[in-house]
XYZ file of C-alpha atoms in Angstrom:
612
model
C -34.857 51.142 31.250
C -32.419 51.578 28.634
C -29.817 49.138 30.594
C -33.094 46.808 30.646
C -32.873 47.238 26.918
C -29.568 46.009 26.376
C -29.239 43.423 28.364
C -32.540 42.569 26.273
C -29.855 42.550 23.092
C -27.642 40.845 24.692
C -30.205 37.744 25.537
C -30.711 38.208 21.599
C -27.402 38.666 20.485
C -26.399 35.063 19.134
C -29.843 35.526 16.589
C -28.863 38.650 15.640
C -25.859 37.643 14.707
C -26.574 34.969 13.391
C -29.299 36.688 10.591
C -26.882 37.955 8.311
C -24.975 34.510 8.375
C -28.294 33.335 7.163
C -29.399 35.736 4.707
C -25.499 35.413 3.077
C -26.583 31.683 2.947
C -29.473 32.383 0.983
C -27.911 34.713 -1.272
C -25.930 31.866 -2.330
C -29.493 30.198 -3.846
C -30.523 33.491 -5.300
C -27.273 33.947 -7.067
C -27.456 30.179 -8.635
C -30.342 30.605 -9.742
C -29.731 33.792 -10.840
C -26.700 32.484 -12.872
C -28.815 29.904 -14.301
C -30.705 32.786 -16.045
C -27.553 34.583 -17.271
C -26.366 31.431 -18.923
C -29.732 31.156 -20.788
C -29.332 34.996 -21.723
C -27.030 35.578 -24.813
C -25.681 39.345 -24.358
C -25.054 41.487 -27.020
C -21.255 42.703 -25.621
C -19.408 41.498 -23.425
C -16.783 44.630 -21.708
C -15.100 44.508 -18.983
C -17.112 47.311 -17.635
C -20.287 45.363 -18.636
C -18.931 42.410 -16.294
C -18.289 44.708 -13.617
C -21.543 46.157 -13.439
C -23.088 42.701 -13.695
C -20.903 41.840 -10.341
C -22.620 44.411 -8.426
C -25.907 44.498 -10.144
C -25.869 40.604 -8.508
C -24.397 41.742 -5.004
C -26.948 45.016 -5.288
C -29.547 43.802 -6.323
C -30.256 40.192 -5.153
C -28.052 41.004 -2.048
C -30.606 43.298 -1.100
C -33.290 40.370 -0.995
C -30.603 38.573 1.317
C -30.347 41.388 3.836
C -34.192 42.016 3.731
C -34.640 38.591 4.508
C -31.659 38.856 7.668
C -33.766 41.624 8.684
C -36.853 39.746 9.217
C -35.371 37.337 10.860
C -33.728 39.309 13.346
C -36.900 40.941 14.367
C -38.421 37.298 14.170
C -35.341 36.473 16.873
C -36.644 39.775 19.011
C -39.761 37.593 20.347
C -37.925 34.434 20.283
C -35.599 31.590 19.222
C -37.971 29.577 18.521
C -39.939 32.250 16.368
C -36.831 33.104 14.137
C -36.315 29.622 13.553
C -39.784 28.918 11.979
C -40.191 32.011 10.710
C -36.908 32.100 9.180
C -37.551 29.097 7.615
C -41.057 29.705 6.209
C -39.828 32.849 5.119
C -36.819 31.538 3.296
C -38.293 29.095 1.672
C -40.850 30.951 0.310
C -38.752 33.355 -1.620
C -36.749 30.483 -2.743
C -39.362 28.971 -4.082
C -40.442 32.058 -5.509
C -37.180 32.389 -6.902
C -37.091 28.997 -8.590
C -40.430 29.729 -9.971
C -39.244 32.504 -11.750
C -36.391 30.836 -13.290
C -39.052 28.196 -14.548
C -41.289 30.848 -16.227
C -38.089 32.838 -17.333
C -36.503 29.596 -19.311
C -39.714 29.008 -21.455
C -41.031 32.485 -21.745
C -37.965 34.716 -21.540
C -39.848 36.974 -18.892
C -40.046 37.261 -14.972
C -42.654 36.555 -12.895
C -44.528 39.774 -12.313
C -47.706 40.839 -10.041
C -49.557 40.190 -13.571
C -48.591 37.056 -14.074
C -49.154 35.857 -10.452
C -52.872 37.515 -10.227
C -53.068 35.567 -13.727
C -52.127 32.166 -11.919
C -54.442 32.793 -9.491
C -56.975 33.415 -11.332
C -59.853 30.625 -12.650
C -57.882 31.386 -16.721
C -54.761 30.180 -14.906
C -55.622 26.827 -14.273
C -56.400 26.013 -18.301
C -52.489 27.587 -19.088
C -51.380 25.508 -16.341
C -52.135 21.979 -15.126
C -51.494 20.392 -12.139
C -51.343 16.619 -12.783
C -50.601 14.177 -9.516
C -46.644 14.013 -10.962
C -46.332 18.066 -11.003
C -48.168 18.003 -7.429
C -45.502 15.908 -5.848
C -42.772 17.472 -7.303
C -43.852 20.927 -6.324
C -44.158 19.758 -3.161
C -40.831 18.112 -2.981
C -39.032 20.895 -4.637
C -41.216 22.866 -1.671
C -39.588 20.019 1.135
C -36.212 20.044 -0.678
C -36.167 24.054 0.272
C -37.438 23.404 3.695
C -34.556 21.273 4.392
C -31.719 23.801 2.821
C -33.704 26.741 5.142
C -33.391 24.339 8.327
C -29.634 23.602 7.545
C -29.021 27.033 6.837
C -30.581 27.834 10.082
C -28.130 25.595 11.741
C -25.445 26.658 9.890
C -25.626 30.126 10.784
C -25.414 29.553 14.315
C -21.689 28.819 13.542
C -19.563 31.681 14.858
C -16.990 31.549 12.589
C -19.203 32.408 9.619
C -20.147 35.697 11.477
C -17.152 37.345 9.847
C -18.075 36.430 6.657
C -22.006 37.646 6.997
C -20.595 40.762 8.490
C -18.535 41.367 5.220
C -21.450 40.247 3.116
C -23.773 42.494 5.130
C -21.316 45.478 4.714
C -21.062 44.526 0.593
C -24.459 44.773 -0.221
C -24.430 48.375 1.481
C -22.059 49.283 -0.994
C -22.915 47.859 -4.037
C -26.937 48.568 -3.333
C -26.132 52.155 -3.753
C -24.153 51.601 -6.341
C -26.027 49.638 -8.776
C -28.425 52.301 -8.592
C -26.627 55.372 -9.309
C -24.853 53.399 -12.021
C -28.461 52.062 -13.730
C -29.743 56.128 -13.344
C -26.456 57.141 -15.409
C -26.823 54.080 -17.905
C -30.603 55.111 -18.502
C -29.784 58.903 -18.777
C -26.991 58.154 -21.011
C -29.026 55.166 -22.904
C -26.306 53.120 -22.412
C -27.979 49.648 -23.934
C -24.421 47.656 -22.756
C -25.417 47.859 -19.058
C -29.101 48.553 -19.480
C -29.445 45.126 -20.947
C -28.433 42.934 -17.982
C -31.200 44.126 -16.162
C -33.476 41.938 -17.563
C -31.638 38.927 -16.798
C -32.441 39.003 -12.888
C -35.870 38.797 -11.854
C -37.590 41.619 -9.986
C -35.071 44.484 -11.516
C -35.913 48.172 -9.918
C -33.174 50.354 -11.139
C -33.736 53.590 -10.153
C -33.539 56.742 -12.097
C -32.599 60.389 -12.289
C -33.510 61.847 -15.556
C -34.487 65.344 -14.411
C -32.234 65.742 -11.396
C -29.100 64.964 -13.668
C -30.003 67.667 -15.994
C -30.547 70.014 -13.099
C -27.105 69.349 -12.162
C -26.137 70.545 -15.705
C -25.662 67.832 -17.409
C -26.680 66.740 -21.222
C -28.592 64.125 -22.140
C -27.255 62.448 -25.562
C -29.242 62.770 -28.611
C -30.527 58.500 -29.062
C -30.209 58.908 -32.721
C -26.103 59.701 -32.008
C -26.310 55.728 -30.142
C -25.544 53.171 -31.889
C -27.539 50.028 -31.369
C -26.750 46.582 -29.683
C -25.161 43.827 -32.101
C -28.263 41.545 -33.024
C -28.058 38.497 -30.990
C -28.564 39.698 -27.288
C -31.758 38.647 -25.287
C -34.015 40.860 -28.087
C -33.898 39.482 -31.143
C -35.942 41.104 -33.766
C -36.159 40.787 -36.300
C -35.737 37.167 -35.714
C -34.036 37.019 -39.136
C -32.904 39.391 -41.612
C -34.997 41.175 -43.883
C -34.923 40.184 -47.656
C -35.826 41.773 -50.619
C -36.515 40.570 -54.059
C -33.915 41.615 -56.676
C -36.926 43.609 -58.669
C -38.565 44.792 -55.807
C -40.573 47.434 -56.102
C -39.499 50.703 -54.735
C -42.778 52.524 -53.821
C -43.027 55.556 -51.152
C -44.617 54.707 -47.949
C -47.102 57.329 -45.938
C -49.152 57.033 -42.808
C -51.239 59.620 -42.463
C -52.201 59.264 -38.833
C -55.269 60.641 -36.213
C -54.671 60.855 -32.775
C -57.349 59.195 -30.935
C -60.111 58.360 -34.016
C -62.563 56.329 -33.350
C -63.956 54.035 -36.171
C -67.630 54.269 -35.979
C -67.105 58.027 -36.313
C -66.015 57.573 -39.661
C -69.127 57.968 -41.171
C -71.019 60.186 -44.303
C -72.340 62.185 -41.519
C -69.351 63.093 -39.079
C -66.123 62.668 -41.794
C -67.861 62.964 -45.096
C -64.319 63.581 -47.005
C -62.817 60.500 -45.380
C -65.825 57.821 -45.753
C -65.707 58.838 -48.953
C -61.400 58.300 -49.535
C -62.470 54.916 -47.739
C -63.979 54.164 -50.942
C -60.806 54.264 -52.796
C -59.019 51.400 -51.381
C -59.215 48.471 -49.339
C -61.367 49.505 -45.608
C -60.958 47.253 -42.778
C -63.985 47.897 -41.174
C -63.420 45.390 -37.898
C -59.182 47.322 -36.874
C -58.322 47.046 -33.851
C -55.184 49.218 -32.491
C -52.323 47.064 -30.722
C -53.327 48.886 -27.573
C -55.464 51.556 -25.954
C -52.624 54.454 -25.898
C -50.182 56.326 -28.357
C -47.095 53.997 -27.403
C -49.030 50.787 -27.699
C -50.910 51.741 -30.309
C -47.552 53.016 -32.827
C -45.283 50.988 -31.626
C -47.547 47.480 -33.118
C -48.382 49.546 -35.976
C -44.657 49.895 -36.911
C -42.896 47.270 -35.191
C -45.743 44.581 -36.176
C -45.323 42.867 -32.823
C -46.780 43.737 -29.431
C -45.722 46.788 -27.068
C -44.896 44.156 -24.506
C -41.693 44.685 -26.137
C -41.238 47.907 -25.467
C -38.485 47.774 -22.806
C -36.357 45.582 -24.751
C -36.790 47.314 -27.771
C -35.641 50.675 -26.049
C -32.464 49.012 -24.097
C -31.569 47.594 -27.765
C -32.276 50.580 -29.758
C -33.634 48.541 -32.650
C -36.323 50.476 -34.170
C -39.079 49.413 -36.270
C -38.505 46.465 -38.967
C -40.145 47.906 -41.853
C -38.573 51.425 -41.391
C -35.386 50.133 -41.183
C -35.103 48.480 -44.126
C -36.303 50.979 -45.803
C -33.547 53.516 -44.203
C -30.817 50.654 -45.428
C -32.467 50.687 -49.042
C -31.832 54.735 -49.277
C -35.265 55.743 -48.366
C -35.538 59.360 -47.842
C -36.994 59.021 -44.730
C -38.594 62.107 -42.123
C -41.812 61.888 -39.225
C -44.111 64.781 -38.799
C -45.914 64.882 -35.881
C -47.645 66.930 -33.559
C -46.680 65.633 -30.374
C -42.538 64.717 -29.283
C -40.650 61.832 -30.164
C -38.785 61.757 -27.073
C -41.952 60.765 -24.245
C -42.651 58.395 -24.980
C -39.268 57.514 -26.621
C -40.217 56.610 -30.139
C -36.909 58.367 -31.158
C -35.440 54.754 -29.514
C -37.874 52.103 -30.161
C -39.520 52.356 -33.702
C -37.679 55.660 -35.893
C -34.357 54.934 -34.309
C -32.219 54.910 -37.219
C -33.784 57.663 -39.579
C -31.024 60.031 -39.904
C -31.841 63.863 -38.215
C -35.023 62.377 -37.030
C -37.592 65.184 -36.510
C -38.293 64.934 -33.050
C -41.503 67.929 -32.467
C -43.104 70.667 -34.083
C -43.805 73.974 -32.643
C -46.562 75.856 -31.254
C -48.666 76.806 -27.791
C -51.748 74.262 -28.793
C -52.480 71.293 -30.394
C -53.805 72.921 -33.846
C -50.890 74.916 -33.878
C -48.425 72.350 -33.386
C -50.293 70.266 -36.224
C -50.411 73.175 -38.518
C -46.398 73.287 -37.788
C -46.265 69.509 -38.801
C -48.375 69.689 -42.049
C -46.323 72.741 -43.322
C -43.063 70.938 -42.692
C -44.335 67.990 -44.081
C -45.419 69.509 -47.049
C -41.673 71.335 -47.444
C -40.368 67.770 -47.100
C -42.915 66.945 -49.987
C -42.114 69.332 -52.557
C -38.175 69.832 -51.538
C -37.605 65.963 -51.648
C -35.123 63.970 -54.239
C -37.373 62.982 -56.710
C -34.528 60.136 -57.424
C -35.117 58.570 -54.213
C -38.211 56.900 -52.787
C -39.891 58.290 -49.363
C -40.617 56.954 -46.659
C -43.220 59.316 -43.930
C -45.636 59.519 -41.557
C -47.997 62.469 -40.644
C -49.690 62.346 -36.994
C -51.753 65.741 -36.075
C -53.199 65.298 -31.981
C -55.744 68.265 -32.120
C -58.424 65.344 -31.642
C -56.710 63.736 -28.488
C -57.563 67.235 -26.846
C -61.079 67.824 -28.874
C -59.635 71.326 -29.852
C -61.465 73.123 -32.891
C -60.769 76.469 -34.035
C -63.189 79.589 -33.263
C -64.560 79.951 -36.593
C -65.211 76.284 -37.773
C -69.037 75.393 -37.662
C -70.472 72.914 -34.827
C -72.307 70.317 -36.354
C -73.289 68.672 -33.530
C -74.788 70.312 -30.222
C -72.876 71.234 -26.829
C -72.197 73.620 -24.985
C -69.111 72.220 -24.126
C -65.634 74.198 -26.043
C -62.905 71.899 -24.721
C -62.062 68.935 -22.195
C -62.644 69.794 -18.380
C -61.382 66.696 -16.178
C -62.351 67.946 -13.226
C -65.550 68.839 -14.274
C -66.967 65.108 -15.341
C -69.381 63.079 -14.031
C -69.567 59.631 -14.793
C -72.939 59.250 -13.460
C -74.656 62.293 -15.753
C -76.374 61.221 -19.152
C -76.598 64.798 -20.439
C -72.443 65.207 -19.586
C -71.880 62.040 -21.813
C -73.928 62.867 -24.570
C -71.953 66.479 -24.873
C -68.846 64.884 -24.414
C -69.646 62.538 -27.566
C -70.730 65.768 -29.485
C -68.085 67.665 -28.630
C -65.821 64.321 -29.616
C -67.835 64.146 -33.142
C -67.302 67.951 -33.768
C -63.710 67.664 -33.578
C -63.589 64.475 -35.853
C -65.643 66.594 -38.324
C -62.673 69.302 -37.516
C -59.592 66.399 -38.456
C -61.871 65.415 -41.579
C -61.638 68.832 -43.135
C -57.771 69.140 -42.033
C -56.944 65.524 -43.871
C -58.627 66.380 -46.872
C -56.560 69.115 -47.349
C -53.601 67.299 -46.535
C -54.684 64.337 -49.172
C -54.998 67.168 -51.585
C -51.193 67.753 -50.600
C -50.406 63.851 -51.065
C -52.252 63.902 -54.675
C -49.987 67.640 -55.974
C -46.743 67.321 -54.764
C -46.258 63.336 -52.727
C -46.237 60.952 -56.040
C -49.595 59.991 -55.376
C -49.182 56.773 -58.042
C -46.241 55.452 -56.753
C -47.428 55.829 -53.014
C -48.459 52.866 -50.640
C -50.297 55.145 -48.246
C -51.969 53.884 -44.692
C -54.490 55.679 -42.784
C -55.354 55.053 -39.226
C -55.031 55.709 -35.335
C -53.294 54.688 -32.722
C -56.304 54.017 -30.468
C -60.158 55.770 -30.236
C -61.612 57.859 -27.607
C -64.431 56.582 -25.129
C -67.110 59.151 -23.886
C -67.624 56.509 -20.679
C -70.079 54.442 -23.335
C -69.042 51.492 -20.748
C -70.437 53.459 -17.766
C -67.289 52.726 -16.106
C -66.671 56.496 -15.810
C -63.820 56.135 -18.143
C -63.335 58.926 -20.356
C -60.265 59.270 -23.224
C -58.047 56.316 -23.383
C -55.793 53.759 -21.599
C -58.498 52.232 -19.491
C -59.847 49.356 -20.763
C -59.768 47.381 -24.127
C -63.057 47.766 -25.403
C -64.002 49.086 -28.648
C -64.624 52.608 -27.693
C -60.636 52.460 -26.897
C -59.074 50.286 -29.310
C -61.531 49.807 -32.265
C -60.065 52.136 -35.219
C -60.305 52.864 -38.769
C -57.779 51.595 -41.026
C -57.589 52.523 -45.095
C -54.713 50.828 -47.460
C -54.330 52.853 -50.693
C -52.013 52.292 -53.303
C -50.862 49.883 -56.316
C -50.803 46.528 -55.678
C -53.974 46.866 -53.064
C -57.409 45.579 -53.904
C -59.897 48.191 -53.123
C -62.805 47.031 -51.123
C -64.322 46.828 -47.756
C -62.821 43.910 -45.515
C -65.119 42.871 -42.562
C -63.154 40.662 -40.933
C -60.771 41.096 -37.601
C -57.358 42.929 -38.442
C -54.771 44.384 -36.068
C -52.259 47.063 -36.079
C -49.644 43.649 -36.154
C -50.940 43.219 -39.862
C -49.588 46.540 -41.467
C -46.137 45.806 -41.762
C -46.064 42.716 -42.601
C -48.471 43.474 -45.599
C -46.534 46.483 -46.366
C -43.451 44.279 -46.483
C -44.846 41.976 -48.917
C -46.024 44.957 -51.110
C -42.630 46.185 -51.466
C -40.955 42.982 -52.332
C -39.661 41.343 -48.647
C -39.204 37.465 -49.587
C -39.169 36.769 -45.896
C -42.832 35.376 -44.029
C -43.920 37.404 -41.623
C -43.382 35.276 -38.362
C -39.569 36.445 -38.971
C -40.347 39.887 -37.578
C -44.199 39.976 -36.272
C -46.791 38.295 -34.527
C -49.708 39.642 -36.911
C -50.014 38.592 -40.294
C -51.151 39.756 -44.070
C -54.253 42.231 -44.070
C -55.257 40.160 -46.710
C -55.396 36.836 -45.108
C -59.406 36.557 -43.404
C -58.160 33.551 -41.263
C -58.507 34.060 -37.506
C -55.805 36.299 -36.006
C -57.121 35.233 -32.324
C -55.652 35.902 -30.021
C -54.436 39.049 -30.646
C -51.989 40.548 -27.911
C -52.653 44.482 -26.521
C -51.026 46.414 -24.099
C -51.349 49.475 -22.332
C -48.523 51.577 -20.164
C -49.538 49.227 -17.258
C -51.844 45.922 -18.376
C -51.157 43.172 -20.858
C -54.535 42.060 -22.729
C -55.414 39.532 -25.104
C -58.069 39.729 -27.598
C -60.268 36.902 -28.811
C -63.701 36.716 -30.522
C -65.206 39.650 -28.653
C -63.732 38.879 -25.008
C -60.859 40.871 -23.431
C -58.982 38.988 -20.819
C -56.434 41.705 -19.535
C -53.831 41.193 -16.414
C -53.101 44.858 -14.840
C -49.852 45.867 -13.656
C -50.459 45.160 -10.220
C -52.355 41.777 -10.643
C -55.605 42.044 -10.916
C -56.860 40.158 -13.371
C -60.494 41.686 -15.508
C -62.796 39.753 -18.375
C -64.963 41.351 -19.862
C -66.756 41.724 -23.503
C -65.862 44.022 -25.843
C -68.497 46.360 -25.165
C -67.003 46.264 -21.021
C -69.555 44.106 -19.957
C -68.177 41.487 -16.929
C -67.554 37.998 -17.493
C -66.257 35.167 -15.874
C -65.389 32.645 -18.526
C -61.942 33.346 -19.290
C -59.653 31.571 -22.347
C -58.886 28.441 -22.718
C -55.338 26.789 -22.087
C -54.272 27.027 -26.185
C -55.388 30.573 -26.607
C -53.160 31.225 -23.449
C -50.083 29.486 -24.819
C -50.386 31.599 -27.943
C -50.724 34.544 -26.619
C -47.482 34.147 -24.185
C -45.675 32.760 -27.082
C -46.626 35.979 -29.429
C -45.156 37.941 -26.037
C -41.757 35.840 -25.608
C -41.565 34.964 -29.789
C -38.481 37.487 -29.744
C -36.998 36.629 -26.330
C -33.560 34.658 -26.088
């Protein structure tokens, strides 16, 4: 049987020889196109290290689509000649073509073609952001033919036995530099090294992978981000698109967000948050916020950065924090964070509060309330200890709400029998299980209002209360499954249970008054900016605009750790990570009608804006 076998092989041995020949041949299209992209890509250095890992990240990494490709064909040239020539042919062609497409969509948008983006394509919204006129039809399909023919030449070509030493070398390269362009991507992330960690987003379908926790098993330290310094400006990320300017007499006003984890806006009310409603009052209340996204990373990293957390990545490779905080670093700034829950996951130490010196990474403490008790105190030492020379800049972010914990002895307004958050214990389907998850919700909000009026009281004593822009807000809300989705918490969907949150603006030079129309988390900073004297407009470093200015903002781009949504009127239109494409109302209800094509241009030019 097992001579039966070979001789089998043997019959077989000219395709199976012939594959790698073939899937070196390909390679060849992969890499062209993939050097098309790296021309279009300015990088930010240029080592000779840098160029050495970009020679194997191409052998590694699209050489590995090559010999995938070899190795269906072999097993195509198992069951016949005839079969791996077809099939060889279909096959290639199709990730050529796939490959071309990508460089299309990567030269106009500055990002590759994802599972997203092809579920969007497919989808009925698809056909509005693209059309297919007769001309684009016959192109396609000649671009499609062109392929064909290269795959069928190829196919001939790698029948040619002298090229077998040369597939066999290929074959034998990839093996080597597979391997290796993985192990050195897992040291470049552990050691944030932006140099090499910045190529990766030139070739399409990038997988890197990593070894955080194994390489600190093995003993070794991870360096402190805030020691790194950041890429030139000019690589692939550019942002701010332009410098920041400030007026010769520009004010010179402290800057405080006093942030809740996971506040919803409709429970600031008289009833649930009487000290807050009442703050509201005070200065200017946009009533109709919406976060930048439906989780902590989104949700802070629009609110700072004023552009969406689609640019997360490329922000952490660069380590170019947050526009508005850095200028305020580079115009002496005393500048500290105080929150409840680490800097470091997800890495806001990299992408937003990068270059505050001795950056204050977490607080102490076995619960939530404790750790935000050890965040207000240090806060308030920063407070009263600070140079009263120097302007501050700060933020204050307690997380006891994200968990719904309340001490022992504070009252319970609201009835439940329910003390804390039990996962594994809720029912999507059970009325009474919502209702006491919404009380128990409300209760803690009633908690956080009589923990922020205490700390306003600190802001008013000791923070320079008159000379104090100050922001309050969230970085996303809290549903109680009010969608019947069974979705409970955050990170979801994008309905208003998730992403609808308050937002106060206090402070000289802000009208006081209650603003009705749509606003985003992309609008702070750019309004802040303008407060404190910035002469530049605010296209040079977001995609939002001034908090001030009622004209439409739609469509407004959110993210979460996996989707991309956009937000228009009151319809969501959001593209998960693996594809699937969802509409629905703000309130979670289905739809099918999905945005038209110039809502969908915006909203992948507000996603690409800062893409080179």
């Amino acid at each position: 049987m097992f001579h039966s076998f070979l001789c089998f092989l043997h019959r077989r041995s000219d395709i199976l020889l012939a594959a790698p020949v073939f899937g070196m041949l390909n390679f060849c299209v992969f890499a062209l196109i993939g050097a098309l992209n790296w021309r279009m890509t300015p990088l930010s250095v240029s080592t000779l290290t840098g160029n050495l890992y970009s020679v194997i990240l191409f052998f590694g990494h699209l050489g590995l689509f090559a010999v995938a490709l070899a190795a269906v064909v072999a097993m195509f040239g198992l069951i016949g000649k005839k079969t791996a020539l077809v099939g060889g042919c279909v096959l290639g062609t199709a990730v050529c073509f796939l490959f071309f497409s990508d460089w299309i969509v990567f030269s106009q948008y500055k990002f590759h073609i994802s599972l997203a983006m092809i579920g969007l394509f497919a989808s009925p919204a698809g056909s509005e952001l693209v059309s297919f006129p007769p001309g684009m039809i016959a192109a396609i399909a000649g671009i499609i033919v062109l392929f064909a023919g290269v795959e069928f030449g190829f196919a001939m070509l790698a029948r040619w036995k002298k090229l077998r030493i040369a597939g066999a070398f290929f074959f034998l390269l990839v093996l080597v530099c597979a391997p290796a362009y993985h192990i050195w991507n897992s040291v470049a992330t552990f050691r944030s090294s932006a140099e090499y960690l910045e190529r990766n987003a030139v070739l399409p379908f990038s997988f890197g992978m990593t070894c955080n926790d194994l390489l600190e098993r093995m003993g070794f330290s991870r360096p402190d981000s805030r020691m790194l310094a950041p890429l030139p400006r000019g690589g692939n990320f550019r942002y701010p698109a332009k410098p920041l300017v400030f007026r010769s007499d520009a004010p010179r006003r402290n800057v405080l967000f006093v942030l809740v984890d996971s506040l919803r806006a409709d429970l600031m009310n008289p009833e649930v948050t009487p000290f807050l409603s009442q703050m509201s009052k005070e200065g200017a209340y946009f009533t109709n916020h919406v976060s930048s996204g439906n989780c902590t990373r989104s949700g802070l990293f629009g609110l700072f950065n004023a552009i969406p957390s689609t640019y997360w990545d490329n922000a952490a490779r660069s380590l170019h924090g947050s526009a508005l905080v850095e200028s305020l670093v580079d115009r002496g700034y005393q500048a500290q964070v105080f929150s409840s829950s680490t800097m470091l996951a997800p890495e806001f130490d990299r992408t937003v509060f990068h270059k505050i010196p001795g950056l204050r990474v977490k607080s102490t403490g076995k619960t939530k309330i404790e750790r935000d008790n050890d965040s207000i105190a240090a806060f308030s030492d920063f407070l009263k200890k600070r140079d009263r020379e120097k302007p501050y800049f700060a933020m204050l972010m307690v997380d006891s709400l994200h968990g719904c914990e309340i001490p022992k002895d504070f009252p319970r307004k609201f009835q439940t029998d329910l003390t804390g958050i039990n996962y594994l214990a809720i029912n999507g389907a059970d009325e009474k299980m919502r209702r006491e998850m919404f009380n128990l919700t409300r209760n803690a909000t009633a908690y956080i209002d009589h923990v922020m009026e205490k700390v306003f009281a600190l802001v008013r004593a000791h923070g320079d209360w008159e000379n104090t822009l100050l922001v309050f807000s969230s970085d996303h809300g809290n549903e109680c499954n009010e969608t019947g989705t069974n979705s409970w918490g955050h990170n979801s969907n994008f309905t208003r249970y998730q992403i609808h949150v308050p937002l106060v603006l206090l402070g000289k030079g802000v009208v006081p008054g209650v603003y009705a129309y749509r606003t985003s988390h992309l609008d702070v900073a750019p309004t802040l900016l303008r407060l404190l004297g910035c002469e530049n407009a605010p296209a040079d470093f977001s995609t939002g605009r001034d908090l001030f200015n009622p004209a439409s903002r739609d469509p407004i781009a959110l993210a979460s750790y996996a989707s991309r949504a956009m937000l228009w009127e009151n319809h969501i239109f959001e593209i998960s990570g693996p594809g699937i494409v969802r509409q629905y109302d703000f309130d979670g209800h289905r739809e099918t009608q999905g945005p038209d094509k110039e809502l969908l241009q915006r909203f992948f030019k507000d996603i690409s804006r800062f893409l080179h």
